[in-house]
Coordinates of C-alpha atoms in Angstrom, one line a residue:
Chain A
M1 CA 16.9 56.5 12.2
V2 CA 16.2 58.7 9.2
H3 CA 14.6 62.0 10.0
F4 CA 12.9 64.1 7.3
T5 CA 12.5 67.9 7.7
A6 CA 9.2 69.5 6.8
E7 CA 10.7 70.7 3.6
E8 CA 12.0 67.3 2.6
K9 CA 8.6 65.7 3.3
A10 CA 6.9 68.4 1.2
A11 CA 9.4 67.7 -1.7
I12 CA 8.8 64.0 -1.5
T13 CA 5.0 64.1 -1.3
S14 CA 4.8 66.8 -4.0
V15 CA 6.8 64.7 -6.5
W16 CA 5.0 61.5 -5.5
G17 CA 1.6 63.1 -6.1
K18 CA 2.6 63.5 -9.8
V19 CA 4.2 60.1 -10.3
N20 CA 2.5 57.5 -12.5
V21 CA 3.2 54.5 -10.3
E22 CA 2.7 51.9 -13.0
E23 CA 4.8 53.5 -15.7
T24 CA 7.5 54.8 -13.4
G25 CA 7.8 51.4 -11.6
G26 CA 8.2 49.5 -14.9
E27 CA 10.7 52.1 -16.1
A28 CA 12.8 52.0 -12.9
L29 CA 12.9 48.2 -12.7
G30 CA 13.5 47.9 -16.4
R31 CA 16.4 50.3 -16.2
L32 CA 17.9 48.4 -13.3
L33 CA 18.0 45.3 -15.4
V34 CA 19.5 47.1 -18.3
V35 CA 22.1 49.2 -16.6
Y36 CA 23.1 46.5 -14.1
P37 CA 22.5 43.3 -16.0
W38 CA 23.6 41.1 -13.1
T39 CA 20.5 42.1 -11.3
Q40 CA 18.6 39.9 -13.8
R41 CA 19.7 36.9 -11.6
F42 CA 16.6 37.3 -9.6
F43 CA 14.3 37.2 -12.5
D44 CA 14.9 33.9 -14.4
S45 CA 11.2 33.3 -14.7
F46 CA 10.5 36.7 -16.4
G47 CA 11.1 35.5 -19.9
N48 CA 12.7 37.6 -22.6
L49 CA 15.4 39.9 -21.1
S50 CA 17.7 39.7 -24.0
S51 CA 17.8 43.4 -24.9
A52 CA 17.0 46.8 -23.5
S53 CA 13.8 47.0 -25.6
A54 CA 12.8 43.4 -24.6
I55 CA 13.3 44.3 -20.9
L56 CA 11.4 47.6 -21.0
G57 CA 8.5 46.0 -23.0
N58 CA 8.4 42.9 -20.9
P59 CA 5.0 42.6 -19.2
K60 CA 6.4 40.8 -16.1
V61 CA 9.0 43.5 -15.6
K62 CA 6.3 46.1 -15.8
A63 CA 4.0 44.3 -13.4
H64 CA 6.7 43.8 -10.9
G65 CA 8.0 47.3 -11.2
K66 CA 4.5 48.5 -10.4
K67 CA 4.4 46.3 -7.3
V68 CA 7.7 47.6 -6.1
L69 CA 6.8 51.2 -6.6
T70 CA 3.4 50.8 -5.0
S71 CA 5.3 49.6 -2.0
L72 CA 7.4 52.7 -2.1
G73 CA 4.1 54.6 -1.8
E74 CA 3.8 53.1 1.7
A75 CA 7.2 54.6 2.5
V76 CA 6.0 58.0 1.4
K77 CA 3.0 57.7 3.7
N78 CA 5.2 56.5 6.6
L79 CA 8.3 58.6 6.4
D80 CA 8.8 58.6 10.2
N81 CA 8.4 54.9 10.5
L82 CA 10.3 53.2 7.6
K83 CA 11.8 50.4 9.6
V84 CA 8.5 49.2 11.0
T85 CA 6.7 49.7 7.6
F86 CA 9.2 47.5 5.8
S87 CA 9.7 45.0 8.5
K88 CA 7.9 42.1 6.9
L89 CA 9.2 42.9 3.5
S90 CA 12.7 42.9 4.9
E91 CA 12.3 39.4 6.3
L92 CA 10.9 38.3 2.9
H93 CA 13.8 39.7 1.0
C94 CA 16.3 38.0 3.3
D95 CA 14.7 34.7 4.0
K96 CA 12.8 33.9 0.9
L97 CA 14.1 36.1 -1.9
H98 CA 17.8 36.1 -0.8
V99 CA 18.4 39.6 -2.3
D100 CA 21.7 41.3 -1.5
P101 CA 20.7 44.7 0.0
E102 CA 23.1 46.4 -2.4
N103 CA 20.4 45.9 -5.0
F104 CA 18.1 48.2 -3.0
R105 CA 20.6 50.9 -3.3
L106 CA 21.0 50.3 -7.0
L107 CA 17.3 50.4 -7.6
G108 CA 16.9 53.5 -5.4
N109 CA 19.5 55.4 -7.5
V110 CA 17.9 54.2 -10.8
L111 CA 14.5 55.5 -9.5
V112 CA 16.1 58.9 -8.8
V113 CA 17.4 59.1 -12.4
V114 CA 13.9 58.2 -13.7
L115 CA 12.4 61.0 -11.6
A116 CA 15.0 63.4 -13.0
I117 CA 13.9 62.4 -16.5
H118 CA 10.3 63.0 -15.8
F119 CA 10.6 66.1 -13.7
G120 CA 13.6 67.9 -15.3
K121 CA 14.2 71.3 -13.9
E122 CA 11.6 70.7 -11.2
F123 CA 13.9 68.0 -9.8
T124 CA 16.1 70.6 -8.2
P125 CA 19.2 69.7 -6.1
E126 CA 17.0 70.1 -3.0
V127 CA 14.2 67.9 -4.2
H128 CA 16.8 65.4 -5.5
A129 CA 18.5 65.3 -2.1
A130 CA 15.2 64.6 -0.3
W131 CA 14.6 61.7 -2.6
Q132 CA 18.1 60.4 -2.1
K133 CA 17.4 60.4 1.6
L134 CA 14.1 58.5 1.0
V135 CA 15.6 55.8 -1.1
T136 CA 18.5 55.4 1.3
G137 CA 16.1 55.2 4.2
V138 CA 14.0 52.6 2.3
A139 CA 17.1 50.5 1.4
S140 CA 18.2 50.6 5.0
A141 CA 14.7 49.6 6.3
L142 CA 14.6 46.7 3.8
A143 CA 18.0 45.5 5.0
H144 CA 17.2 46.0 8.7
K145 CA 15.9 42.5 9.4
Y146 CA 18.7 40.7 7.6
H147 CA 20.6 38.1 9.5
Chain B
M1 CA 34.1 46.1 -17.7
S2 CA 34.9 47.6 -21.0
L3 CA 33.0 49.7 -23.5
T4 CA 31.5 48.0 -26.6
K5 CA 31.5 49.8 -29.9
S6 CA 27.8 50.6 -29.3
D7 CA 28.6 52.0 -25.9
K8 CA 31.2 54.3 -27.4
T9 CA 28.8 55.6 -30.0
I10 CA 26.2 56.3 -27.4
V11 CA 28.7 58.0 -25.1
A12 CA 29.8 60.3 -27.9
S13 CA 26.3 61.1 -28.9
I14 CA 25.2 62.1 -25.4
W15 CA 28.5 64.0 -25.0
S16 CA 27.6 66.2 -28.0
K17 CA 24.5 67.3 -26.1
I18 CA 26.4 67.8 -22.8
A19 CA 29.0 69.9 -24.7
T20 CA 26.3 72.5 -25.5
Q21 CA 25.9 73.3 -21.8
A22 CA 29.1 71.8 -20.4
D23 CA 29.9 74.3 -17.7
S24 CA 26.4 74.5 -16.3
I25 CA 26.0 70.8 -16.3
G26 CA 29.3 70.4 -14.4
T27 CA 28.3 73.0 -11.9
E28 CA 24.8 71.5 -11.4
A29 CA 26.3 68.0 -10.8
L30 CA 28.6 69.4 -8.1
E31 CA 25.6 71.2 -6.5
R32 CA 23.6 68.0 -6.5
L33 CA 26.6 66.2 -5.0
F34 CA 27.0 68.7 -2.1
T35 CA 23.3 68.8 -1.5
S36 CA 22.6 65.1 -1.5
Y37 CA 25.9 64.1 0.0
P38 CA 27.0 66.8 2.4
Q39 CA 30.0 64.8 3.5
T40 CA 31.6 65.5 0.1
K41 CA 31.9 69.1 1.0
T42 CA 34.8 68.1 3.4
Y43 CA 37.0 68.1 0.3
F44 CA 36.3 71.8 -0.4
P45 CA 36.8 73.7 2.9
H46 CA 38.5 76.4 0.8
F47 CA 35.6 76.9 -1.5
D48 CA 32.5 79.1 -1.5
L49 CA 29.9 76.4 -2.1
H50 CA 26.9 78.7 -2.5
H51 CA 24.7 78.4 -5.6
G52 CA 26.3 80.5 -8.3
S53 CA 29.7 80.9 -6.8
A54 CA 32.5 81.5 -9.2
Q55 CA 34.6 78.7 -7.7
M56 CA 31.7 76.2 -8.1
H57 CA 31.3 77.3 -11.7
A58 CA 35.0 77.0 -12.4
H59 CA 35.3 73.6 -10.8
G60 CA 32.2 72.3 -12.5
A61 CA 33.6 73.4 -15.8
K62 CA 36.9 71.7 -15.0
V63 CA 35.3 68.4 -14.1
V64 CA 33.2 68.3 -17.3
S65 CA 36.1 69.3 -19.4
A66 CA 38.1 66.3 -18.1
I67 CA 35.1 64.0 -18.9
G68 CA 35.2 65.5 -22.4
D69 CA 38.9 64.6 -22.7
A70 CA 37.9 61.0 -21.7
V71 CA 35.2 61.0 -24.4
K72 CA 37.6 62.3 -27.1
N73 CA 40.1 59.6 -26.1
I74 CA 37.7 56.9 -25.4
D75 CA 40.0 54.2 -26.6
N76 CA 42.7 55.2 -24.2
I77 CA 41.2 56.9 -21.2
K78 CA 44.1 55.8 -19.0
S79 CA 46.5 57.7 -21.1
A80 CA 44.3 60.8 -21.5
L81 CA 43.6 61.1 -17.7
S82 CA 47.1 60.0 -16.5
K83 CA 48.0 63.3 -15.0
L84 CA 44.6 63.6 -13.3
S85 CA 45.0 60.1 -12.0
E86 CA 48.3 61.0 -10.3
L87 CA 46.7 64.2 -9.0
H88 CA 43.9 62.3 -7.3
A89 CA 46.2 59.6 -6.0
Y90 CA 49.0 61.6 -4.5
I91 CA 47.6 65.1 -3.9
L92 CA 43.8 65.1 -3.6
R93 CA 43.3 61.6 -2.2
V94 CA 39.6 61.8 -2.5
D95 CA 38.2 58.6 -1.1
P96 CA 37.2 56.2 -3.9
V97 CA 33.6 56.0 -2.7
N98 CA 33.0 59.6 -3.8
F99 CA 33.6 58.9 -7.5
K100 CA 30.4 56.8 -7.4
L101 CA 28.5 59.6 -5.8
L102 CA 29.7 62.2 -8.3
S103 CA 29.0 59.9 -11.2
H104 CA 25.5 59.4 -10.0
C105 CA 24.9 63.1 -9.7
L106 CA 26.2 63.6 -13.2
L107 CA 23.8 61.0 -14.5
V108 CA 20.9 62.7 -12.7
T109 CA 21.9 66.1 -14.2
V110 CA 22.2 64.8 -17.7
A111 CA 18.9 62.9 -17.3
A112 CA 17.2 66.1 -16.1
H113 CA 18.6 68.2 -19.0
F114 CA 18.2 65.6 -21.8
P115 CA 15.2 63.4 -20.9
A116 CA 14.5 62.3 -24.4
E117 CA 18.0 61.3 -25.2
F118 CA 18.8 59.6 -21.9
T119 CA 17.3 56.3 -22.9
A120 CA 18.0 53.1 -20.9
E121 CA 20.8 52.3 -23.3
A122 CA 22.3 55.8 -22.9
H123 CA 22.0 55.4 -19.1
A124 CA 23.8 52.1 -19.2
A125 CA 26.6 53.3 -21.5
W126 CA 27.2 56.4 -19.4
D127 CA 27.1 54.6 -16.1
K128 CA 29.7 52.2 -17.5
F129 CA 31.8 55.0 -18.9
L130 CA 31.8 57.0 -15.7
S131 CA 32.7 53.9 -13.8
I132 CA 35.7 53.4 -16.1
V133 CA 36.7 57.0 -15.7
S134 CA 36.5 56.6 -11.9
S135 CA 38.6 53.5 -12.1
V136 CA 41.3 55.3 -14.0
L137 CA 41.3 58.1 -11.5
T138 CA 41.7 55.8 -8.5
E139 CA 44.1 53.4 -10.2
K140 CA 47.3 54.7 -8.6
Y141 CA 45.9 55.0 -5.1
R142 CA 47.9 52.0 -3.8

Protein backbone atom coordinates (compact mmCIF):
# COMPACT_ATOMS: atom_id res chain seq x y z
CA MET A 1 0.00 0.00 0.00
CA VAL A 2 1.18 3.53 -0.79
CA HIS A 3 2.19 5.56 2.21
CA PHE A 4 2.49 9.34 2.02
CA THR A 5 4.67 11.30 4.42
CA ALA A 6 3.34 14.49 5.98
CA GLU A 7 5.49 16.51 3.56
CA GLU A 8 4.15 14.63 0.56
CA LYS A 9 0.56 15.13 1.69
CA ALA A 10 1.22 18.84 2.15
CA ALA A 11 2.79 19.10 -1.32
CA ILE A 12 -0.17 17.32 -2.88
CA THR A 13 -2.92 19.27 -1.13
CA SER A 14 -1.19 22.60 -1.63
CA VAL A 15 -0.97 22.08 -5.39
CA TRP A 16 -4.47 20.64 -5.56
CA GLY A 17 -5.88 23.70 -3.83
CA LYS A 18 -4.71 25.85 -6.74
CA VAL A 19 -5.81 23.56 -9.56
CA ASN A 20 -8.69 24.57 -11.83
CA VAL A 21 -10.25 21.13 -12.06
CA GLU A 22 -12.28 21.80 -15.19
CA GLU A 23 -9.45 23.33 -17.20
CA THR A 24 -6.72 21.01 -16.00
CA GLY A 25 -8.89 17.93 -16.51
CA GLY A 26 -9.66 18.89 -20.09
CA GLU A 27 -6.02 19.73 -20.75
CA ALA A 28 -4.74 16.46 -19.33
CA LEU A 29 -7.23 14.24 -21.12
CA GLY A 30 -6.76 16.22 -24.33
CA ARG A 31 -3.00 15.85 -24.17
CA LEU A 32 -3.35 12.12 -23.52
CA LEU A 33 -5.32 11.79 -26.75
CA VAL A 34 -2.80 13.95 -28.67
CA VAL A 35 0.43 12.51 -27.32
CA TYR A 36 -0.75 8.89 -27.30
CA PRO A 37 -3.27 8.77 -30.15
CA TRP A 38 -4.05 5.10 -29.63
CA THR A 39 -5.84 6.09 -26.43
CA GLN A 40 -8.55 7.55 -28.69
CA ARG A 41 -9.81 3.99 -29.04
CA PHE A 42 -12.01 4.49 -25.99
CA PHE A 43 -13.65 7.61 -27.29
CA ASP A 44 -15.27 6.81 -30.64
CA SER A 45 -18.41 8.64 -29.56
CA PHE A 46 -16.58 11.89 -28.85
CA GLY A 47 -16.77 13.29 -32.37
CA ASN A 48 -13.95 15.30 -33.90
CA LEU A 49 -10.53 14.14 -32.67
CA SER A 50 -8.80 14.78 -35.97
CA SER A 51 -6.16 17.27 -34.80
CA ALA A 52 -4.59 18.58 -31.61
CA SER A 53 -6.73 21.72 -31.70
CA ALA A 54 -9.88 19.71 -32.45
CA ILE A 55 -9.14 17.45 -29.48
CA LEU A 56 -8.30 20.22 -27.04
CA GLY A 57 -11.39 22.21 -28.09
CA ASN A 58 -13.73 19.23 -28.08
CA PRO A 59 -16.50 19.80 -25.50
CA LYS A 60 -16.86 16.08 -24.78
CA VAL A 61 -13.14 15.80 -24.08
CA LYS A 62 -13.34 18.77 -21.74
CA ALA A 63 -16.37 17.40 -19.92
CA HIS A 64 -14.85 13.98 -19.52
CA GLY A 65 -11.54 15.43 -18.43
CA LYS A 66 -13.36 17.37 -15.73
CA LYS A 67 -15.09 14.18 -14.57
CA VAL A 68 -11.80 12.29 -14.38
CA LEU A 69 -9.98 15.01 -12.51
CA THR A 70 -12.86 15.51 -10.08
CA SER A 71 -12.44 11.87 -9.24
CA LEU A 72 -8.76 12.51 -8.56
CA GLY A 73 -9.96 15.05 -6.00
CA GLU A 74 -11.38 12.10 -4.09
CA ALA A 75 -7.91 10.57 -4.08
CA VAL A 76 -6.45 13.76 -2.61
CA LYS A 77 -9.03 13.58 0.19
CA ASN A 78 -8.34 9.91 0.82
CA LEU A 79 -4.59 9.51 0.44
CA ASP A 80 -4.43 6.77 3.05
CA ASN A 81 -7.23 4.80 1.51
CA LEU A 82 -6.83 4.81 -2.26
CA LYS A 83 -7.72 1.19 -2.94
CA VAL A 84 -11.04 1.41 -1.12
CA THR A 85 -11.80 4.84 -2.57
CA PHE A 86 -11.38 3.57 -6.13
CA SER A 87 -12.82 0.09 -5.64
CA LYS A 88 -16.03 0.67 -7.56
CA LEU A 89 -14.30 2.67 -10.29
CA SER A 90 -11.78 -0.14 -10.65
CA GLU A 91 -14.55 -2.65 -11.27
CA LEU A 92 -16.16 -0.29 -13.75
CA HIS A 93 -12.95 0.21 -15.72
CA CYS A 94 -12.38 -3.53 -15.92
CA ASP A 95 -15.83 -4.98 -16.40
CA LYS A 96 -17.64 -2.28 -18.35
CA LEU A 97 -15.04 0.01 -19.88
CA HIS A 98 -12.34 -2.62 -20.59
CA VAL A 99 -9.50 -0.15 -20.16
CA ASP A 100 -5.94 -1.47 -20.02
CA PRO A 101 -4.44 -0.13 -16.74
CA GLU A 102 -1.40 1.05 -18.68
CA ASN A 103 -3.65 3.93 -19.73
CA PHE A 104 -3.95 5.08 -16.11
CA ARG A 105 -0.16 5.37 -15.96
CA LEU A 106 -0.06 7.32 -19.21
CA LEU A 107 -2.75 9.73 -18.01
CA GLY A 108 -1.05 10.14 -14.64
CA ASN A 109 2.20 11.16 -16.33
CA VAL A 110 0.43 13.54 -18.70
CA LEU A 111 -1.25 15.16 -15.69
CA VAL A 112 2.16 15.64 -14.05
CA VAL A 113 3.40 17.42 -17.20
CA VAL A 114 0.31 19.68 -17.19
CA LEU A 115 0.94 20.55 -13.53
CA ALA A 116 4.56 21.38 -14.41
CA ILE A 117 3.29 23.76 -17.08
CA HIS A 118 0.93 25.49 -14.67
CA PHE A 119 3.18 25.64 -11.63
CA GLY A 120 6.64 26.04 -13.21
CA LYS A 121 9.36 26.56 -10.60
CA GLU A 122 6.89 25.85 -7.81
CA PHE A 123 6.68 22.28 -9.13
CA THR A 124 9.99 21.42 -7.52
CA PRO A 125 11.51 17.94 -7.75
CA GLU A 126 10.05 17.18 -4.30
CA VAL A 127 6.54 18.34 -5.16
CA HIS A 128 6.83 16.51 -8.48
CA ALA A 129 7.87 13.31 -6.69
CA ALA A 130 4.87 13.50 -4.34
CA TRP A 131 2.57 13.78 -7.33
CA GLN A 132 4.27 10.88 -9.11
CA LYS A 133 3.57 8.83 -6.00
CA LEU A 134 -0.06 9.93 -6.06
CA VAL A 135 -0.67 9.14 -9.71
CA THR A 136 1.07 5.80 -9.31
CA GLY A 137 -1.08 5.04 -6.27
CA VAL A 138 -4.25 6.00 -8.10
CA ALA A 139 -3.31 3.95 -11.17
CA SER A 140 -2.61 1.00 -8.94
CA ALA A 141 -5.90 1.43 -7.04
CA LEU A 142 -7.80 1.60 -10.31
CA ALA A 143 -6.16 -1.61 -11.48
CA HIS A 144 -6.64 -3.38 -8.16
CA LYS A 145 -10.01 -5.02 -8.90
CA TYR A 146 -9.05 -6.25 -12.37
CA HIS A 147 -9.52 -9.90 -13.04
CA MET B 1 7.25 5.21 -34.85
CA SER B 2 9.09 7.82 -36.88
CA LEU B 3 9.19 11.58 -36.87
CA THR B 4 7.11 13.53 -39.38
CA LYS B 5 8.43 16.72 -40.93
CA SER B 6 6.24 18.67 -38.57
CA ASP B 7 7.59 16.74 -35.55
CA LYS B 8 11.15 17.55 -36.61
CA THR B 9 10.39 21.25 -36.93
CA ILE B 10 8.82 21.32 -33.49
CA VAL B 11 11.67 19.32 -31.92
CA ALA B 12 14.21 21.79 -33.32
CA SER B 13 12.21 24.78 -32.16
CA ILE B 14 11.91 23.54 -28.58
CA TRP B 15 15.59 22.56 -28.66
CA SER B 16 16.55 26.15 -29.42
CA LYS B 17 14.89 27.12 -26.13
CA ILE B 18 16.46 24.24 -24.20
CA ALA B 19 19.87 25.17 -25.56
CA THR B 20 19.69 28.53 -23.76
CA GLN B 21 19.73 26.70 -20.41
CA ALA B 22 21.01 23.30 -21.49
CA ASP B 23 23.16 22.41 -18.50
CA SER B 24 20.65 23.39 -15.85
CA ILE B 25 17.84 21.60 -17.66
CA GLY B 26 19.88 18.42 -17.80
CA THR B 27 20.80 18.70 -14.13
CA GLU B 28 17.21 19.38 -13.10
CA ALA B 29 15.94 16.41 -15.12
CA LEU B 30 18.38 14.14 -13.30
CA GLU B 31 17.36 15.61 -9.95
CA ARG B 32 13.73 14.92 -10.75
CA LEU B 33 14.63 11.38 -11.83
CA PHE B 34 16.46 10.60 -8.59
CA THR B 35 13.75 12.21 -6.44
CA SER B 36 10.71 10.62 -8.12
CA TYR B 37 12.38 7.31 -8.89
CA PRO B 38 14.95 6.64 -6.15
CA GLN B 39 15.77 3.23 -7.62
CA THR B 40 17.54 5.03 -10.49
CA LYS B 41 20.22 6.13 -8.04
CA THR B 42 21.50 2.55 -8.04
CA TYR B 43 23.33 3.38 -11.25
CA PHE B 44 25.28 6.16 -9.54
CA PRO B 45 26.80 4.77 -6.34
CA HIS B 46 29.97 6.66 -7.20
CA PHE B 47 28.25 10.05 -7.46
CA ASP B 48 27.51 12.80 -5.01
CA LEU B 49 23.81 13.17 -5.81
CA HIS B 50 23.10 16.20 -3.65
CA HIS B 51 21.46 19.22 -5.20
CA GLY B 52 24.17 21.37 -6.73
CA SER B 53 26.88 18.70 -6.84
CA ALA B 54 29.53 19.16 -9.49
CA GLN B 55 29.03 15.59 -10.68
CA MET B 56 25.26 16.04 -11.12
CA HIS B 57 25.91 19.23 -13.02
CA ALA B 58 28.49 17.62 -15.29
CA HIS B 59 26.34 14.58 -15.94
CA GLY B 60 23.22 16.63 -16.63
CA ALA B 61 25.18 18.68 -19.13
CA LYS B 62 26.43 15.51 -20.78
CA VAL B 63 22.93 14.05 -21.15
CA VAL B 64 21.46 17.20 -22.68
CA SER B 65 24.44 17.62 -24.98
CA ALA B 66 23.82 14.12 -26.36
CA ILE B 67 20.17 15.00 -26.91
CA GLY B 68 21.37 18.07 -28.77
CA ASP B 69 23.45 15.81 -31.01
CA ALA B 70 20.34 13.80 -31.76
CA VAL B 71 18.44 16.98 -32.63
CA LYS B 72 21.21 18.18 -34.92
CA ASN B 73 21.25 14.81 -36.66
CA ILE B 74 17.56 14.16 -36.49
CA ASP B 75 17.54 12.36 -39.82
CA ASN B 76 20.11 9.89 -38.61
CA ILE B 77 19.93 9.58 -34.86
CA LYS B 78 21.18 6.00 -35.03
CA SER B 79 24.44 7.08 -36.57
CA ALA B 80 24.87 10.16 -34.35
CA LEU B 81 24.39 8.15 -31.15
CA SER B 82 26.11 4.97 -32.26
CA LYS B 83 28.96 5.20 -29.74
CA LEU B 84 26.55 6.03 -26.92
CA SER B 85 24.41 3.11 -27.97
CA GLU B 86 27.37 0.76 -27.58
CA LEU B 87 28.32 2.34 -24.27
CA HIS B 88 24.86 1.73 -22.85
CA ALA B 89 24.66 -1.81 -24.22
CA TYR B 90 28.04 -3.16 -23.24
CA ILE B 91 29.31 -1.03 -20.37
CA LEU B 92 26.51 0.83 -18.61
CA ARG B 93 23.72 -1.68 -19.18
CA VAL B 94 21.06 0.58 -17.71
CA ASP B 95 17.80 -1.35 -17.70
CA PRO B 96 15.63 -0.16 -20.62
CA VAL B 97 12.74 0.82 -18.35
CA ASN B 98 14.82 3.72 -17.05
CA PHE B 99 14.93 5.51 -20.39
CA LYS B 100 11.18 6.07 -20.11
CA LEU B 101 11.62 7.48 -16.62
CA LEU B 102 14.37 9.91 -17.63
CA SER B 103 12.46 10.92 -20.78
CA HIS B 104 9.42 11.74 -18.64
CA CYS B 105 11.53 13.80 -16.22
CA LEU B 106 13.03 15.70 -19.15
CA LEU B 107 9.54 16.50 -20.44
CA VAL B 108 8.46 17.70 -16.99
CA THR B 109 11.57 19.91 -16.75
CA VAL B 110 11.04 21.41 -20.21
CA ALA B 111 7.33 21.92 -19.43
CA ALA B 112 8.17 23.74 -16.19
CA HIS B 113 10.72 26.02 -17.90
CA PHE B 114 8.86 26.73 -21.14
CA PRO B 115 5.14 26.48 -20.38
CA ALA B 116 4.03 28.66 -23.26
CA GLU B 117 6.03 26.79 -25.88
CA PHE B 118 5.28 23.31 -24.56
CA THR B 119 1.98 22.95 -26.39
CA ALA B 120 0.23 19.60 -26.85
CA GLU B 121 1.93 19.27 -30.25
CA ALA B 122 5.34 20.03 -28.75
CA HIS B 123 4.66 17.53 -25.97
CA ALA B 124 3.73 14.86 -28.51
CA ALA B 125 6.74 15.55 -30.75
CA TRP B 126 9.21 15.49 -27.85
CA ASP B 127 7.71 12.39 -26.29
CA LYS B 128 8.08 10.68 -29.66
CA PHE B 129 11.60 12.03 -30.20
CA LEU B 130 12.84 10.90 -26.77
CA SER B 131 11.22 7.54 -27.32
CA ILE B 132 13.23 7.17 -30.53
CA VAL B 133 16.44 8.29 -28.80
CA SER B 134 15.76 5.69 -26.08
CA SER B 135 15.23 3.03 -28.73
CA VAL B 136 18.54 3.88 -30.38
CA LEU B 137 20.34 3.72 -27.04
CA THR B 138 18.94 0.28 -26.20
CA GLU B 139 19.15 -1.14 -29.70
CA LYS B 140 22.30 -3.18 -29.15
CA TYR B 141 21.30 -4.63 -25.79
CA ARG B 142 20.68 -8.10 -27.23
